[in-house]
């Protein structure tokens, strides 16, 4: 946003829980148009103080986002993703913003069989505590539009990948573990399908929705890049020149959605959005970024991440952890 719109004043609100990392934004921290506020969006008073400064547009990226964590500890997902969204909506309503964009996920639509794609009309059928909490947030956003006339958009994206992704998600998890010759946990048969979207393509879509999205509308964002998990893992191993013997089939994720696939026709036709990154080049660039930034991901794999990793993978991988 700062590159595309250098005159915008941006307030970055983050409670800096385990995945938040100010190091990621070092390059802009002294920019006079950028302010950081360590604030929890469930804290209504603190949020009110922020809005009092004058806010035109809210883009709600703040979320607990990792499905496996929501299976271990659902409560914090409801707090941040549902209650936090409602706190932001109340402030947006009180201070009268010009647009509230809710950044959501294709997971609210549930799972697909072998055919078909998620459209904006697909009924919400979330299957995990994470996706249920995101669906709850989305429904509140919709309700604030219907009831109070709040000018909103909701975006629903597929799986993001790219630099700076916390190494609990599949792609950075596999890259970092493969580089350390650790066992690579494959849930179930590894044939679940995700529709991969390069993070900067997601950002360009959100930029378009902020500026041109029709009020009250939902926009699906996806790059037409469906791949099985096995394909992803094997591609990374090949690129890193590591053996497939590292792949370890483990107990499946509970309620594991089989397939996600986005139909991006609406955002493509209405707003002219087009992803720039092909998966084949995007994944290579991403792997290279993790190779060049080993210190970054090694540092954040300490403390809380180790505790989570033991809870999530200890029983699954046993001695090979
Ligand atoms: O579709 C968008 C969603 O994508 C976002 O809303 C979520 O915030 C984001 O976490 C992501 O959800 P997934 O559950 O699809 O992503 P994850 O990286 O956790 O897993 C991708 C696939 O890889 C999924 O089928 C589970 C599998 N997997 C994941 C991990 C962490 C494994 O086989 N082994 C693993 O260790």
Short mmCIF file of N, CA and C in Angstrom, two decimals, residues 11-164:
data_model
loop_
_atom_site.label_atom_id
_atom_site.label_comp_id
_atom_site.label_asym_id
_atom_site.label_seq_id
_atom_site.Cartn_x
_atom_site.Cartn_y
_atom_site.Cartn_z
N UNK A 11 -2.19 3.45 9.46
CA UNK A 11 -2.02 3.04 10.86
C UNK A 11 -2.09 1.51 10.89
N UNK A 12 -1.01 0.90 11.32
CA UNK A 12 -0.94 -0.55 11.39
C UNK A 12 -1.25 -0.98 12.82
N UNK A 13 -2.35 -1.70 12.99
CA UNK A 13 -2.78 -2.11 14.33
C UNK A 13 -2.55 -3.61 14.49
N UNK A 14 -1.76 -3.98 15.47
CA UNK A 14 -1.43 -5.40 15.66
C UNK A 14 -1.18 -5.64 17.14
N UNK A 15 -1.66 -6.76 17.65
CA UNK A 15 -1.44 -7.02 19.08
C UNK A 15 -0.13 -7.78 19.31
N UNK A 16 0.57 -8.08 18.21
CA UNK A 16 1.88 -8.75 18.29
C UNK A 16 1.82 -10.01 19.15
N UNK A 17 0.88 -10.89 18.82
CA UNK A 17 0.92 -12.22 19.43
C UNK A 17 1.99 -13.03 18.69
N UNK A 18 1.94 -14.35 18.78
CA UNK A 18 3.08 -15.16 18.32
C UNK A 18 3.54 -14.90 16.88
N UNK A 19 2.62 -14.58 15.98
CA UNK A 19 3.02 -14.47 14.57
C UNK A 19 3.36 -13.04 14.15
N UNK A 20 3.05 -12.08 15.01
CA UNK A 20 3.34 -10.68 14.67
C UNK A 20 4.83 -10.41 14.84
N UNK A 21 5.41 -9.63 13.95
CA UNK A 21 6.86 -9.44 13.99
C UNK A 21 7.21 -8.08 13.37
N UNK A 22 7.59 -7.13 14.23
CA UNK A 22 7.87 -5.78 13.74
C UNK A 22 9.05 -5.74 12.78
N UNK A 23 9.91 -6.76 12.87
CA UNK A 23 11.07 -6.83 11.99
C UNK A 23 10.63 -6.83 10.51
N UNK A 24 9.45 -7.40 10.26
CA UNK A 24 8.96 -7.50 8.87
C UNK A 24 8.74 -6.12 8.24
N UNK A 25 8.55 -5.09 9.09
CA UNK A 25 8.20 -3.77 8.57
C UNK A 25 9.27 -2.73 8.85
N UNK A 26 10.47 -3.23 9.10
CA UNK A 26 11.59 -2.34 9.43
C UNK A 26 11.80 -1.27 8.35
N UNK A 27 11.63 -1.69 7.10
CA UNK A 27 11.95 -0.78 6.00
C UNK A 27 11.02 0.43 5.95
N UNK A 28 9.86 0.36 6.60
CA UNK A 28 8.96 1.54 6.54
C UNK A 28 8.74 2.19 7.90
N UNK A 29 9.42 1.67 8.93
CA UNK A 29 9.06 2.13 10.29
C UNK A 29 9.29 3.63 10.51
N UNK A 30 10.20 4.22 9.74
CA UNK A 30 10.45 5.66 9.94
C UNK A 30 9.74 6.54 8.91
N UNK A 31 8.93 5.92 8.08
CA UNK A 31 8.19 6.70 7.09
C UNK A 31 7.15 7.58 7.82
N UNK A 32 7.14 8.88 7.55
CA UNK A 32 6.22 9.78 8.27
C UNK A 32 4.74 9.45 8.02
N UNK A 33 4.45 8.71 6.95
CA UNK A 33 3.04 8.36 6.68
C UNK A 33 2.62 7.03 7.31
N UNK A 34 3.50 6.48 8.14
CA UNK A 34 3.21 5.17 8.73
C UNK A 34 3.29 5.23 10.25
N UNK A 35 2.25 4.69 10.92
CA UNK A 35 2.30 4.59 12.38
C UNK A 35 1.97 3.17 12.77
N UNK A 36 2.63 2.70 13.81
CA UNK A 36 2.30 1.38 14.35
C UNK A 36 1.64 1.53 15.71
N UNK A 37 0.59 0.74 15.95
CA UNK A 37 -0.02 0.75 17.28
C UNK A 37 -0.17 -0.69 17.77
N UNK A 38 0.44 -0.97 18.92
CA UNK A 38 0.29 -2.31 19.50
C UNK A 38 -1.04 -2.35 20.25
N UNK A 39 -2.06 -2.78 19.56
CA UNK A 39 -3.41 -2.76 20.11
C UNK A 39 -4.12 -4.06 19.78
N UNK A 40 -4.86 -4.56 20.76
CA UNK A 40 -5.68 -5.76 20.55
C UNK A 40 -7.06 -5.28 20.08
N UNK A 41 -7.52 -5.80 18.97
CA UNK A 41 -8.80 -5.30 18.42
C UNK A 41 -10.00 -5.67 19.29
N UNK A 42 -9.81 -6.53 20.29
CA UNK A 42 -10.94 -6.81 21.19
C UNK A 42 -11.02 -5.75 22.30
N UNK A 43 -10.05 -4.84 22.37
CA UNK A 43 -10.03 -3.81 23.40
C UNK A 43 -10.76 -2.56 22.87
N UNK A 44 -12.06 -2.47 23.19
CA UNK A 44 -12.92 -1.45 22.59
C UNK A 44 -12.42 -0.03 22.88
N UNK A 45 -11.92 0.17 24.11
CA UNK A 45 -11.47 1.52 24.47
C UNK A 45 -10.25 1.95 23.65
N UNK A 46 -9.29 1.02 23.53
CA UNK A 46 -8.08 1.33 22.76
C UNK A 46 -8.43 1.56 21.29
N UNK A 47 -9.35 0.76 20.78
CA UNK A 47 -9.76 0.91 19.38
C UNK A 47 -10.45 2.26 19.18
N UNK A 48 -11.27 2.65 20.13
CA UNK A 48 -11.96 3.94 20.05
C UNK A 48 -10.95 5.08 19.99
N UNK A 49 -9.92 4.99 20.83
CA UNK A 49 -8.88 6.03 20.85
C UNK A 49 -8.21 6.14 19.48
N UNK A 50 -7.96 5.00 18.84
CA UNK A 50 -7.34 5.02 17.51
C UNK A 50 -8.24 5.70 16.48
N UNK A 51 -9.52 5.35 16.52
CA UNK A 51 -10.45 5.89 15.53
C UNK A 51 -10.66 7.40 15.72
N UNK A 52 -10.51 7.86 16.97
CA UNK A 52 -10.71 9.29 17.25
C UNK A 52 -9.73 10.16 16.45
N UNK A 53 -8.58 9.58 16.07
CA UNK A 53 -7.61 10.35 15.26
C UNK A 53 -8.14 10.66 13.86
N UNK A 54 -9.21 9.93 13.45
CA UNK A 54 -9.74 10.10 12.10
C UNK A 54 -9.27 8.97 11.21
N UNK A 55 -10.20 8.14 10.80
CA UNK A 55 -9.88 6.98 9.96
C UNK A 55 -10.86 6.96 8.79
N UNK A 56 -10.35 6.85 7.57
CA UNK A 56 -11.25 6.81 6.41
C UNK A 56 -11.65 5.38 6.07
N UNK A 57 -10.64 4.50 6.03
CA UNK A 57 -10.87 3.13 5.56
C UNK A 57 -10.31 2.15 6.58
N UNK A 58 -11.06 1.08 6.84
CA UNK A 58 -10.55 0.01 7.69
C UNK A 58 -10.38 -1.24 6.83
N UNK A 59 -9.21 -1.86 6.91
CA UNK A 59 -9.03 -3.16 6.26
C UNK A 59 -8.70 -4.15 7.37
N UNK A 60 -9.63 -5.04 7.64
CA UNK A 60 -9.46 -5.94 8.78
C UNK A 60 -8.75 -7.24 8.39
N UNK A 61 -7.42 -7.21 8.52
CA UNK A 61 -6.60 -8.42 8.31
C UNK A 61 -6.41 -9.17 9.62
N UNK A 62 -6.77 -8.54 10.74
CA UNK A 62 -6.40 -9.10 12.04
C UNK A 62 -7.16 -10.39 12.28
N UNK A 63 -6.44 -11.49 12.47
CA UNK A 63 -7.14 -12.76 12.71
C UNK A 63 -6.20 -13.80 13.29
N UNK A 64 -6.79 -14.67 14.07
CA UNK A 64 -6.13 -15.95 14.36
C UNK A 64 -6.41 -16.78 13.12
N UNK A 65 -5.36 -17.32 12.49
CA UNK A 65 -5.60 -17.87 11.15
C UNK A 65 -5.18 -19.34 10.95
N UNK A 66 -4.61 -19.98 11.97
CA UNK A 66 -4.09 -21.32 11.69
C UNK A 66 -5.07 -22.42 12.16
N UNK A 67 -5.54 -23.21 11.19
CA UNK A 67 -6.58 -24.20 11.44
C UNK A 67 -6.18 -25.17 12.57
N UNK A 68 -4.94 -25.67 12.54
CA UNK A 68 -4.52 -26.65 13.56
C UNK A 68 -4.59 -26.04 14.96
N UNK A 69 -4.22 -24.77 15.08
CA UNK A 69 -4.31 -24.13 16.40
C UNK A 69 -5.76 -24.01 16.85
N UNK A 70 -6.68 -23.80 15.89
CA UNK A 70 -8.09 -23.65 16.28
C UNK A 70 -8.67 -24.96 16.77
N UNK A 71 -8.05 -26.07 16.37
CA UNK A 71 -8.51 -27.38 16.84
C UNK A 71 -7.99 -27.59 18.26
N UNK A 72 -6.80 -27.09 18.54
CA UNK A 72 -6.22 -27.22 19.89
C UNK A 72 -6.85 -26.23 20.86
N UNK A 73 -7.11 -25.00 20.41
CA UNK A 73 -7.61 -23.93 21.31
C UNK A 73 -8.58 -23.01 20.59
N UNK A 74 -9.86 -23.38 20.52
CA UNK A 74 -10.80 -22.58 19.73
C UNK A 74 -11.12 -21.19 20.31
N UNK A 75 -10.99 -21.02 21.64
CA UNK A 75 -11.54 -19.82 22.27
C UNK A 75 -10.97 -18.51 21.71
N UNK A 76 -9.65 -18.47 21.56
CA UNK A 76 -9.02 -17.23 21.11
C UNK A 76 -9.46 -16.86 19.69
N UNK A 77 -9.87 -17.88 18.91
CA UNK A 77 -10.36 -17.64 17.54
C UNK A 77 -11.68 -16.88 17.58
N UNK A 78 -12.55 -17.29 18.52
CA UNK A 78 -13.84 -16.60 18.64
C UNK A 78 -13.60 -15.17 19.12
N UNK A 79 -12.68 -15.03 20.08
CA UNK A 79 -12.42 -13.68 20.63
C UNK A 79 -11.93 -12.74 19.53
N UNK A 80 -10.85 -13.12 18.85
CA UNK A 80 -10.27 -12.18 17.88
C UNK A 80 -11.13 -12.06 16.62
N UNK A 81 -11.55 -13.20 16.08
CA UNK A 81 -12.17 -13.17 14.76
C UNK A 81 -13.64 -12.74 14.79
N UNK A 82 -14.31 -13.00 15.91
CA UNK A 82 -15.73 -12.59 15.99
C UNK A 82 -15.84 -11.31 16.82
N UNK A 83 -15.44 -11.39 18.10
CA UNK A 83 -15.55 -10.22 18.97
C UNK A 83 -14.70 -9.05 18.46
N UNK A 84 -13.48 -9.34 18.04
CA UNK A 84 -12.59 -8.28 17.52
C UNK A 84 -13.22 -7.59 16.32
N UNK A 85 -13.82 -8.37 15.43
CA UNK A 85 -14.46 -7.78 14.25
C UNK A 85 -15.62 -6.87 14.67
N UNK A 86 -16.38 -7.34 15.65
CA UNK A 86 -17.53 -6.53 16.10
C UNK A 86 -17.07 -5.21 16.74
N UNK A 87 -15.96 -5.26 17.48
CA UNK A 87 -15.42 -4.03 18.08
C UNK A 87 -15.02 -3.04 16.98
N UNK A 88 -14.35 -3.55 15.96
CA UNK A 88 -13.94 -2.68 14.84
C UNK A 88 -15.17 -2.11 14.11
N UNK A 89 -16.19 -2.97 13.93
CA UNK A 89 -17.40 -2.52 13.24
C UNK A 89 -18.08 -1.40 14.03
N UNK A 90 -18.14 -1.55 15.35
CA UNK A 90 -18.77 -0.51 16.19
C UNK A 90 -18.05 0.82 16.05
N UNK A 91 -16.70 0.76 16.07
CA UNK A 91 -15.92 1.99 15.94
C UNK A 91 -16.12 2.59 14.55
N UNK A 92 -16.13 1.72 13.53
CA UNK A 92 -16.30 2.19 12.14
C UNK A 92 -17.65 2.88 11.99
N UNK A 93 -18.65 2.32 12.65
CA UNK A 93 -20.00 2.89 12.59
C UNK A 93 -20.05 4.22 13.33
N UNK A 94 -19.46 4.25 14.54
CA UNK A 94 -19.49 5.46 15.37
C UNK A 94 -18.79 6.63 14.68
N UNK A 95 -17.63 6.34 14.06
CA UNK A 95 -16.84 7.43 13.49
C UNK A 95 -17.07 7.62 11.99
N UNK A 96 -17.92 6.74 11.39
CA UNK A 96 -18.32 6.95 10.00
C UNK A 96 -17.20 6.80 8.97
N UNK A 97 -16.73 5.58 8.75
CA UNK A 97 -15.68 5.36 7.74
C UNK A 97 -16.30 5.33 6.34
N UNK A 98 -15.45 5.53 5.33
CA UNK A 98 -15.98 5.47 3.96
C UNK A 98 -16.02 4.04 3.44
N UNK A 99 -15.18 3.15 4.04
CA UNK A 99 -15.20 1.75 3.60
C UNK A 99 -14.62 0.85 4.70
N UNK A 100 -15.28 -0.28 4.93
CA UNK A 100 -14.76 -1.31 5.84
C UNK A 100 -14.57 -2.57 5.02
N UNK A 101 -13.32 -2.99 4.86
CA UNK A 101 -13.05 -4.21 4.09
C UNK A 101 -12.69 -5.33 5.04
N UNK A 102 -13.45 -6.41 4.98
CA UNK A 102 -13.20 -7.58 5.82
C UNK A 102 -12.41 -8.59 4.99
N UNK A 103 -11.17 -8.86 5.40
CA UNK A 103 -10.35 -9.84 4.68
C UNK A 103 -10.67 -11.22 5.24
N UNK A 104 -11.35 -12.02 4.42
CA UNK A 104 -11.79 -13.33 4.90
C UNK A 104 -11.15 -14.45 4.08
N UNK A 105 -11.81 -15.58 4.05
CA UNK A 105 -11.17 -16.79 3.52
C UNK A 105 -12.17 -17.68 2.78
N UNK A 106 -11.66 -18.43 1.81
CA UNK A 106 -12.53 -19.40 1.12
C UNK A 106 -12.98 -20.52 2.05
N UNK A 107 -12.31 -20.66 3.20
CA UNK A 107 -12.67 -21.77 4.10
C UNK A 107 -14.07 -21.62 4.68
N UNK A 108 -14.64 -20.41 4.63
CA UNK A 108 -16.02 -20.25 5.13
C UNK A 108 -17.00 -21.04 4.28
N UNK A 109 -16.62 -21.35 3.03
CA UNK A 109 -17.51 -22.11 2.14
C UNK A 109 -17.46 -23.62 2.40
N UNK A 110 -16.56 -24.06 3.29
CA UNK A 110 -16.46 -25.49 3.56
C UNK A 110 -15.54 -26.19 2.59
N UNK A 111 -15.95 -27.35 2.12
CA UNK A 111 -15.06 -28.13 1.26
C UNK A 111 -15.75 -28.48 -0.05
N UNK A 112 -14.93 -28.72 -1.11
CA UNK A 112 -15.46 -29.11 -2.41
C UNK A 112 -15.19 -30.59 -2.67
N UNK A 113 -16.04 -31.19 -3.53
CA UNK A 113 -15.73 -32.53 -4.03
C UNK A 113 -14.76 -32.39 -5.20
N UNK A 114 -14.79 -33.39 -6.09
CA UNK A 114 -13.80 -33.35 -7.18
C UNK A 114 -14.06 -32.25 -8.20
N UNK A 115 -15.34 -31.84 -8.30
CA UNK A 115 -15.65 -30.81 -9.30
C UNK A 115 -16.25 -29.57 -8.64
N UNK A 116 -16.40 -28.51 -9.45
CA UNK A 116 -17.03 -27.28 -8.97
C UNK A 116 -16.03 -26.33 -8.34
N UNK A 117 -16.47 -25.08 -8.16
CA UNK A 117 -15.62 -24.04 -7.57
C UNK A 117 -16.47 -23.22 -6.61
N UNK A 118 -15.82 -22.55 -5.65
CA UNK A 118 -16.54 -21.65 -4.76
C UNK A 118 -16.86 -20.36 -5.51
N UNK A 119 -18.14 -19.97 -5.54
CA UNK A 119 -18.49 -18.64 -6.02
C UNK A 119 -18.97 -17.83 -4.81
N UNK A 120 -19.25 -16.56 -5.03
CA UNK A 120 -19.71 -15.71 -3.92
C UNK A 120 -21.09 -16.16 -3.42
N UNK A 121 -21.78 -16.98 -4.23
CA UNK A 121 -23.12 -17.45 -3.82
C UNK A 121 -23.09 -18.79 -3.09
N UNK A 122 -21.93 -19.42 -3.03
CA UNK A 122 -21.83 -20.72 -2.34
C UNK A 122 -22.22 -20.52 -0.87
N UNK A 123 -23.11 -21.38 -0.34
CA UNK A 123 -23.52 -21.22 1.06
C UNK A 123 -22.34 -21.38 2.02
N UNK A 124 -22.38 -20.65 3.14
CA UNK A 124 -21.32 -20.76 4.13
C UNK A 124 -21.50 -22.06 4.92
N UNK A 125 -20.48 -22.92 4.88
CA UNK A 125 -20.53 -24.20 5.60
C UNK A 125 -19.18 -24.48 6.23
N UNK A 126 -18.76 -23.63 7.17
CA UNK A 126 -17.42 -23.80 7.72
C UNK A 126 -17.28 -25.09 8.52
N UNK A 127 -16.09 -25.72 8.43
CA UNK A 127 -15.91 -27.02 9.09
C UNK A 127 -14.95 -27.00 10.27
N UNK A 128 -14.15 -25.95 10.42
CA UNK A 128 -13.21 -25.92 11.55
C UNK A 128 -13.59 -24.77 12.47
N UNK A 129 -13.14 -24.82 13.73
CA UNK A 129 -13.39 -23.66 14.60
C UNK A 129 -12.84 -22.37 13.98
N UNK A 130 -11.69 -22.47 13.28
CA UNK A 130 -11.15 -21.27 12.61
C UNK A 130 -12.13 -20.74 11.58
N UNK A 131 -12.55 -21.61 10.64
CA UNK A 131 -13.40 -21.09 9.56
C UNK A 131 -14.78 -20.67 10.09
N UNK A 132 -15.24 -21.35 11.16
CA UNK A 132 -16.53 -20.95 11.75
C UNK A 132 -16.40 -19.55 12.34
N UNK A 133 -15.24 -19.26 12.96
CA UNK A 133 -15.08 -17.93 13.55
C UNK A 133 -14.96 -16.86 12.45
N UNK A 134 -14.32 -17.20 11.33
CA UNK A 134 -14.24 -16.24 10.23
C UNK A 134 -15.63 -16.02 9.62
N UNK A 135 -16.41 -17.10 9.51
CA UNK A 135 -17.77 -16.96 8.97
C UNK A 135 -18.60 -16.07 9.90
N UNK A 136 -18.40 -16.25 11.23
CA UNK A 136 -19.11 -15.41 12.21
C UNK A 136 -18.76 -13.94 12.00
N UNK A 137 -17.48 -13.65 11.80
CA UNK A 137 -17.04 -12.27 11.55
C UNK A 137 -17.69 -11.73 10.27
N UNK A 138 -17.66 -12.55 9.22
CA UNK A 138 -18.23 -12.12 7.93
C UNK A 138 -19.72 -11.77 8.08
N UNK A 139 -20.42 -12.61 8.84
CA UNK A 139 -21.87 -12.38 8.97
C UNK A 139 -22.15 -11.10 9.75
N UNK A 140 -21.29 -10.78 10.73
CA UNK A 140 -21.45 -9.51 11.44
C UNK A 140 -21.22 -8.33 10.50
N UNK A 141 -20.19 -8.45 9.64
CA UNK A 141 -19.89 -7.38 8.69
C UNK A 141 -21.10 -7.16 7.78
N UNK A 142 -21.63 -8.27 7.29
CA UNK A 142 -22.82 -8.20 6.43
C UNK A 142 -23.98 -7.53 7.18
N UNK A 143 -24.17 -7.93 8.44
CA UNK A 143 -25.28 -7.41 9.24
C UNK A 143 -25.13 -5.90 9.49
N UNK A 144 -23.91 -5.43 9.72
CA UNK A 144 -23.71 -3.99 9.95
C UNK A 144 -24.01 -3.19 8.68
N UNK A 145 -23.84 -3.83 7.53
CA UNK A 145 -24.23 -3.18 6.28
C UNK A 145 -25.76 -3.13 6.16
N UNK A 146 -26.39 -4.29 6.37
CA UNK A 146 -27.85 -4.37 6.22
C UNK A 146 -28.57 -3.52 7.26
N UNK A 147 -28.08 -3.57 8.52
CA UNK A 147 -28.80 -2.90 9.60
C UNK A 147 -28.45 -1.41 9.70
N UNK A 148 -27.16 -1.11 9.62
CA UNK A 148 -26.74 0.29 9.87
C UNK A 148 -26.26 1.01 8.61
N UNK A 149 -26.25 0.29 7.49
CA UNK A 149 -25.81 0.94 6.24
C UNK A 149 -24.31 1.16 6.19
N UNK A 150 -23.54 0.42 6.99
CA UNK A 150 -22.07 0.59 6.95
C UNK A 150 -21.56 0.18 5.56
N UNK A 151 -20.72 1.02 4.94
CA UNK A 151 -20.21 0.69 3.60
C UNK A 151 -19.12 -0.39 3.68
N UNK A 152 -19.45 -1.58 3.29
CA UNK A 152 -18.53 -2.71 3.49
C UNK A 152 -18.21 -3.45 2.19
N UNK A 153 -17.10 -4.18 2.22
CA UNK A 153 -16.83 -5.27 1.27
C UNK A 153 -16.25 -6.43 2.06
N UNK A 154 -16.48 -7.64 1.55
CA UNK A 154 -15.84 -8.82 2.13
C UNK A 154 -15.02 -9.47 1.03
N UNK A 155 -13.76 -9.80 1.32
CA UNK A 155 -12.96 -10.55 0.34
C UNK A 155 -12.71 -11.95 0.89
N UNK A 156 -12.76 -12.94 0.01
CA UNK A 156 -12.50 -14.33 0.44
C UNK A 156 -11.42 -14.92 -0.47
N UNK A 157 -10.25 -15.11 0.12
CA UNK A 157 -9.11 -15.56 -0.68
C UNK A 157 -8.83 -17.04 -0.47
N UNK A 158 -8.02 -17.58 -1.38
CA UNK A 158 -7.54 -18.96 -1.21
C UNK A 158 -6.21 -18.92 -0.46
N UNK A 159 -5.50 -20.04 -0.42
CA UNK A 159 -4.26 -20.13 0.37
C UNK A 159 -3.18 -19.19 -0.15
N UNK A 160 -2.69 -18.33 0.73
CA UNK A 160 -1.59 -17.42 0.37
C UNK A 160 -0.24 -18.11 0.54
N UNK A 161 0.73 -17.69 -0.27
CA UNK A 161 2.12 -18.10 -0.05
C UNK A 161 3.03 -16.97 -0.50
N UNK A 162 4.29 -17.02 -0.04
CA UNK A 162 5.25 -15.98 -0.41
C UNK A 162 6.16 -15.68 0.77
N UNK A 163 6.97 -14.61 0.66
CA UNK A 163 7.91 -14.27 1.73
C UNK A 163 7.21 -13.90 3.03
N UNK A 164 7.93 -13.98 4.13
CA UNK A 164 7.47 -13.55 5.46
C UNK A 164 6.32 -14.37 6.02
#
